[in-house]
CSV table of C-alpha atoms in Angstrom, one decimal:
chain,number,residue,atom,x,y,z
O,795,UNK,CA,-0.1,0.0,0.1
O,796,UNK,CA,0.8,3.7,0.2
O,797,UNK,CA,1.7,4.3,-3.4
O,798,UNK,CA,2.0,7.7,-4.8
O,799,UNK,CA,2.2,8.4,-8.6
O,800,UNK,CA,3.4,11.5,-10.6
O,801,UNK,CA,2.8,12.6,-14.1
O,802,UNK,CA,4.7,13.3,-16.3
O,803,UNK,CA,8.0,11.6,-15.2
O,804,UNK,CA,9.9,14.0,-17.3
O,805,UNK,CA,9.1,17.1,-19.4
O,806,UNK,CA,10.8,19.6,-21.5
O,807,UNK,CA,9.3,23.0,-22.0
O,808,UNK,CA,10.3,26.2,-23.6
O,809,UNK,CA,11.1,29.5,-21.4
O,810,UNK,CA,7.9,31.5,-20.7
O,811,UNK,CA,5.5,28.4,-21.0
O,812,UNK,CA,3.5,26.8,-18.2
O,813,UNK,CA,3.7,23.2,-17.1
O,814,UNK,CA,1.5,21.2,-14.9
O,815,UNK,CA,2.7,18.1,-12.8
O,816,UNK,CA,0.1,15.8,-11.1
O,817,UNK,CA,0.6,13.9,-8.0
O,818,UNK,CA,-2.0,11.2,-7.1
O,819,UNK,CA,-2.3,8.8,-4.2
O,820,UNK,CA,-3.4,5.5,-5.5
O,821,UNK,CA,-4.6,3.6,-2.6
O,822,UNK,CA,-5.2,5.9,0.2
O,823,UNK,CA,-6.8,9.2,0.9
O,824,UNK,CA,-4.2,12.1,1.5
O,825,UNK,CA,-5.6,15.3,3.1
O,826,UNK,CA,-2.2,16.8,3.0
O,827,UNK,CA,0.3,16.5,0.2
O,828,UNK,CA,4.0,18.1,-0.1
O,829,UNK,CA,5.8,19.5,-2.9
O,830,UNK,CA,9.6,19.2,-2.9
O,831,UNK,CA,12.3,20.5,-5.3
O,832,UNK,CA,15.8,18.7,-5.6
O,833,UNK,CA,18.8,20.0,-7.5
O,834,UNK,CA,21.5,17.8,-8.5
O,835,UNK,CA,23.4,16.3,-5.5
O,836,UNK,CA,21.3,18.2,-3.2
O,837,UNK,CA,18.7,17.1,-0.8
O,838,UNK,CA,15.0,17.7,-0.9
O,839,UNK,CA,13.7,21.1,-0.3
O,840,UNK,CA,10.1,21.7,0.7
O,841,UNK,CA,8.3,24.0,-1.5
O,842,UNK,CA,4.7,23.9,-0.1
O,843,UNK,CA,2.3,22.1,1.8
O,844,UNK,CA,-1.1,21.4,0.2
O,845,UNK,CA,-4.2,20.7,1.9
O,846,UNK,CA,-7.3,19.4,0.3
O,847,UNK,CA,-9.9,22.1,-0.1
O,848,UNK,CA,-7.8,24.9,1.2
O,849,UNK,CA,-4.9,27.1,0.0
O,850,UNK,CA,-1.4,25.8,-0.1
O,851,UNK,CA,1.1,27.0,2.5
O,852,UNK,CA,4.4,28.1,0.9
O,853,UNK,CA,7.9,28.0,2.3
O,854,UNK,CA,9.9,31.2,2.5
O,855,UNK,CA,11.3,32.1,-0.7
O,856,UNK,CA,9.0,30.3,-2.8
O,857,UNK,CA,6.8,32.5,-5.2
O,858,UNK,CA,3.3,31.3,-4.7
O,859,UNK,CA,2.3,33.1,-8.1
O,860,UNK,CA,4.9,31.1,-10.0
O,861,UNK,CA,4.3,27.7,-8.5
O,862,UNK,CA,0.6,27.3,-8.4
O,863,UNK,CA,-0.8,24.4,-6.3
O,864,UNK,CA,-4.3,23.0,-6.3
O,865,UNK,CA,-5.5,20.2,-4.2
O,866,UNK,CA,-9.0,19.6,-5.3
O,867,UNK,CA,-9.7,16.0,-4.1
O,868,UNK,CA,-8.2,13.7,-1.6
O,869,UNK,CA,-6.1,12.0,-4.0
O,870,UNK,CA,-5.0,14.5,-6.5
O,871,UNK,CA,-2.6,17.7,-6.1
O,872,UNK,CA,-1.3,19.6,-8.9
O,873,UNK,CA,1.8,21.8,-9.3
O,874,UNK,CA,1.8,24.4,-12.0
O,875,UNK,CA,5.0,26.2,-12.9
O,876,UNK,CA,3.9,29.4,-14.5
O,877,UNK,CA,6.1,31.2,-17.1
O,878,UNK,CA,9.0,28.7,-16.6
O,879,UNK,CA,12.5,29.8,-16.9
O,880,UNK,CA,15.7,27.8,-17.1
O,881,UNK,CA,16.5,28.3,-13.7
O,882,UNK,CA,13.1,26.4,-12.8
O,883,UNK,CA,14.8,23.2,-14.2
O,884,UNK,CA,14.9,20.7,-11.5
O,885,UNK,CA,13.5,17.5,-10.1
O,886,UNK,CA,10.1,17.8,-8.7
O,887,UNK,CA,9.0,15.5,-6.1
O,888,UNK,CA,5.4,15.2,-4.3
O,889,UNK,CA,4.6,13.3,-1.2
O,890,UNK,CA,1.5,12.3,0.7
O,891,UNK,CA,1.0,12.1,4.2
O,892,UNK,CA,-0.6,8.9,5.4
O,893,UNK,CA,-3.3,9.8,7.8
O,894,UNK,CA,-2.8,9.3,11.6
O,895,UNK,CA,-4.8,6.2,13.0
O,896,UNK,CA,-3.7,4.0,10.3
O,897,UNK,CA,-2.1,1.1,12.3
O,898,UNK,CA,1.9,1.2,12.4
O,899,UNK,CA,2.0,4.0,9.6
O,900,UNK,CA,1.1,7.2,11.3
O,901,UNK,CA,2.5,10.3,10.1
O,902,UNK,CA,4.9,8.9,7.3
O,903,UNK,CA,5.3,10.5,4.1
O,904,UNK,CA,5.2,8.5,0.8
O,905,UNK,CA,6.9,9.8,-2.2
O,906,UNK,CA,6.1,9.9,-5.8
O,907,UNK,CA,8.7,8.9,-8.5
O,908,UNK,CA,9.6,12.6,-9.2
O,909,UNK,CA,9.0,14.7,-12.5
O,910,UNK,CA,12.2,15.9,-14.2
O,911,UNK,CA,11.5,19.3,-15.6
O,912,UNK,CA,13.9,21.0,-18.1
O,913,UNK,CA,13.3,24.6,-19.4
O,914,UNK,CA,15.2,25.5,-22.6
B,1357,UNK,CA,15.0,26.0,13.2
B,1358,UNK,CA,15.2,22.3,12.6
B,1359,UNK,CA,18.4,20.7,11.3
B,1360,UNK,CA,19.7,17.4,10.2
B,1361,UNK,CA,23.2,16.7,9.5
B,1362,UNK,CA,24.4,13.5,7.8
B,1363,UNK,CA,27.8,12.0,7.6
B,1364,UNK,CA,29.7,10.8,5.9
B,1365,UNK,CA,28.7,12.4,2.6
B,1366,UNK,CA,29.8,9.5,0.7
B,1367,UNK,CA,30.7,5.9,1.6
B,1368,UNK,CA,32.4,3.2,-0.3
B,1369,UNK,CA,32.3,-0.3,1.0
B,1370,UNK,CA,33.3,-3.7,-0.2
B,1371,UNK,CA,30.6,-6.2,-0.5
B,1372,UNK,CA,30.1,-7.7,3.0
B,1373,UNK,CA,31.8,-4.9,4.8
B,1374,UNK,CA,29.5,-3.7,7.6
B,1375,UNK,CA,29.2,0.0,8.4
B,1376,UNK,CA,27.1,2.8,9.8
B,1377,UNK,CA,25.6,6.1,8.6
B,1378,UNK,CA,25.1,8.8,11.0
B,1379,UNK,CA,22.4,11.3,11.3
B,1380,UNK,CA,22.6,14.1,13.9
B,1381,UNK,CA,19.6,16.3,14.4
B,1382,UNK,CA,18.3,19.3,16.4
B,1383,UNK,CA,14.5,19.9,16.6
B,1384,UNK,CA,12.2,21.6,19.0
B,1385,UNK,CA,10.2,18.5,19.7
B,1386,UNK,CA,10.5,15.5,17.7
B,1387,UNK,CA,7.4,13.7,16.4
B,1388,UNK,CA,9.5,11.2,14.4
B,1389,UNK,CA,12.8,10.4,12.5
B,1390,UNK,CA,12.7,8.9,9.2
B,1391,UNK,CA,15.0,6.9,7.1
B,1392,UNK,CA,14.6,6.9,3.2
B,1393,UNK,CA,16.4,5.4,0.3
B,1394,UNK,CA,16.7,7.2,-2.8
B,1395,UNK,CA,18.0,5.7,-6.1
B,1396,UNK,CA,19.1,8.1,-9.0
B,1397,UNK,CA,16.3,9.9,-10.8
B,1398,UNK,CA,13.8,8.5,-8.4
B,1399,UNK,CA,11.7,9.6,-5.4
B,1400,UNK,CA,12.8,8.7,-2.0
B,1401,UNK,CA,11.6,5.0,-0.7
B,1402,UNK,CA,10.5,4.8,2.8
B,1403,UNK,CA,12.6,2.6,5.2
B,1404,UNK,CA,11.9,3.3,8.7
B,1405,UNK,CA,10.3,5.6,11.4
B,1406,UNK,CA,11.6,6.1,14.8
B,1407,UNK,CA,9.7,7.8,17.4
B,1408,UNK,CA,11.6,7.7,20.6
B,1409,UNK,CA,15.2,7.3,22.1
B,1410,UNK,CA,16.1,3.8,22.3
B,1411,UNK,CA,14.0,2.8,19.7
B,1412,UNK,CA,15.5,0.2,17.1
B,1413,UNK,CA,13.9,-1.2,13.9
B,1414,UNK,CA,15.3,-3.6,11.3
B,1415,UNK,CA,14.7,-4.5,7.6
B,1416,UNK,CA,16.8,-7.2,5.9
B,1417,UNK,CA,20.4,-5.8,6.3
B,1418,UNK,CA,19.4,-2.4,7.7
B,1419,UNK,CA,19.1,-1.6,11.4
B,1420,UNK,CA,17.9,2.1,12.5
B,1421,UNK,CA,18.7,3.1,15.9
B,1422,UNK,CA,17.8,6.5,17.8
B,1423,UNK,CA,19.2,8.6,20.6
B,1424,UNK,CA,18.3,12.0,21.8
B,1425,UNK,CA,20.6,13.7,19.5
B,1426,UNK,CA,21.4,11.2,16.6
B,1427,UNK,CA,20.2,8.3,14.6
B,1428,UNK,CA,22.4,5.4,13.1
B,1429,UNK,CA,21.6,3.3,10.0
B,1430,UNK,CA,23.7,0.1,10.2
B,1431,UNK,CA,24.3,-1.9,7.3
B,1432,UNK,CA,25.3,-5.6,7.8
B,1433,UNK,CA,27.0,-7.4,5.0
B,1434,UNK,CA,25.9,-5.0,2.3
B,1435,UNK,CA,25.4,-6.1,-1.2
B,1436,UNK,CA,25.8,-4.1,-4.4
B,1437,UNK,CA,22.0,-3.7,-4.7
B,1438,UNK,CA,22.1,-1.5,-1.4
B,1439,UNK,CA,24.1,1.1,-3.1
B,1440,UNK,CA,22.0,4.5,-3.1
B,1441,UNK,CA,21.6,7.7,-1.3
B,1442,UNK,CA,20.2,7.3,2.2
B,1443,UNK,CA,18.3,10.3,3.5
B,1444,UNK,CA,17.5,11.1,7.1
B,1445,UNK,CA,14.8,13.4,8.0
B,1446,UNK,CA,13.0,14.6,11.1
B,1447,UNK,CA,9.2,15.8,11.7
B,1448,UNK,CA,8.6,18.3,14.6
B,1449,UNK,CA,5.7,18.1,17.0
B,1450,UNK,CA,4.8,21.7,15.7
B,1451,UNK,CA,3.8,22.3,12.2
B,1452,UNK,CA,1.8,20.4,9.4
B,1453,UNK,CA,4.0,17.3,9.4
B,1454,UNK,CA,6.6,18.7,7.2
B,1455,UNK,CA,9.9,16.8,7.0
B,1456,UNK,CA,13.4,18.4,7.2
B,1457,UNK,CA,15.9,16.4,5.2
B,1458,UNK,CA,19.6,16.1,5.6
B,1459,UNK,CA,21.6,16.2,2.5
B,1460,UNK,CA,22.0,12.4,2.4
B,1461,UNK,CA,24.9,9.7,2.4
B,1462,UNK,CA,25.7,8.2,-0.9
B,1463,UNK,CA,26.4,4.7,-0.3
B,1464,UNK,CA,28.5,2.6,-3.0
B,1465,UNK,CA,29.0,-1.1,-2.4
B,1466,UNK,CA,31.6,-2.6,-4.7
B,1467,UNK,CA,31.5,-6.3,-5.7
């Protein structure tokens, strides 16, 4: 159990265009999802916390107007990179929080396979 | 501010050569400490959650332990397929269950 998928797995886009990345929890309902960015040989940096039915909470230094997050259902969150530029090229990873109360699995985050974004 | 420091940054082992990875942390109140494995170009794979000092968990050749200041990931008789980056993360009592990650230890197991 606790499977998270992402789509697409990789995308190449031109500078100035927008790109949408989907994150789905396949076998559990996730009231909270998280979006991370990882640069080469660096660790994961939290970008924002996405709660179903409410606005996302962004980490300091992350532009909320550039990285639009929508969490419309308990199994789907989307990240849209608007007006992408080469410096936005990175590995974007989402995770979903397993809700507390599930025996032996409280509070863990399960990660998707990631999306490699290249902006040319 | 929560901080996680992992050492060493990289570790090369011969197949069968046991060793330990270290994760030192500072957090206002620890909800849990997590170990993940990450292969190149993939998302982190969950390994363990530790909740309190003195707790230990095992999975195949891996054993994770926790004290009030650090955690160790012991690897016994590693195999080449254990090669990966191992990430440590903490979750504080305060907040919305965010994880603060260390930079990871890149493990290479040589046949």
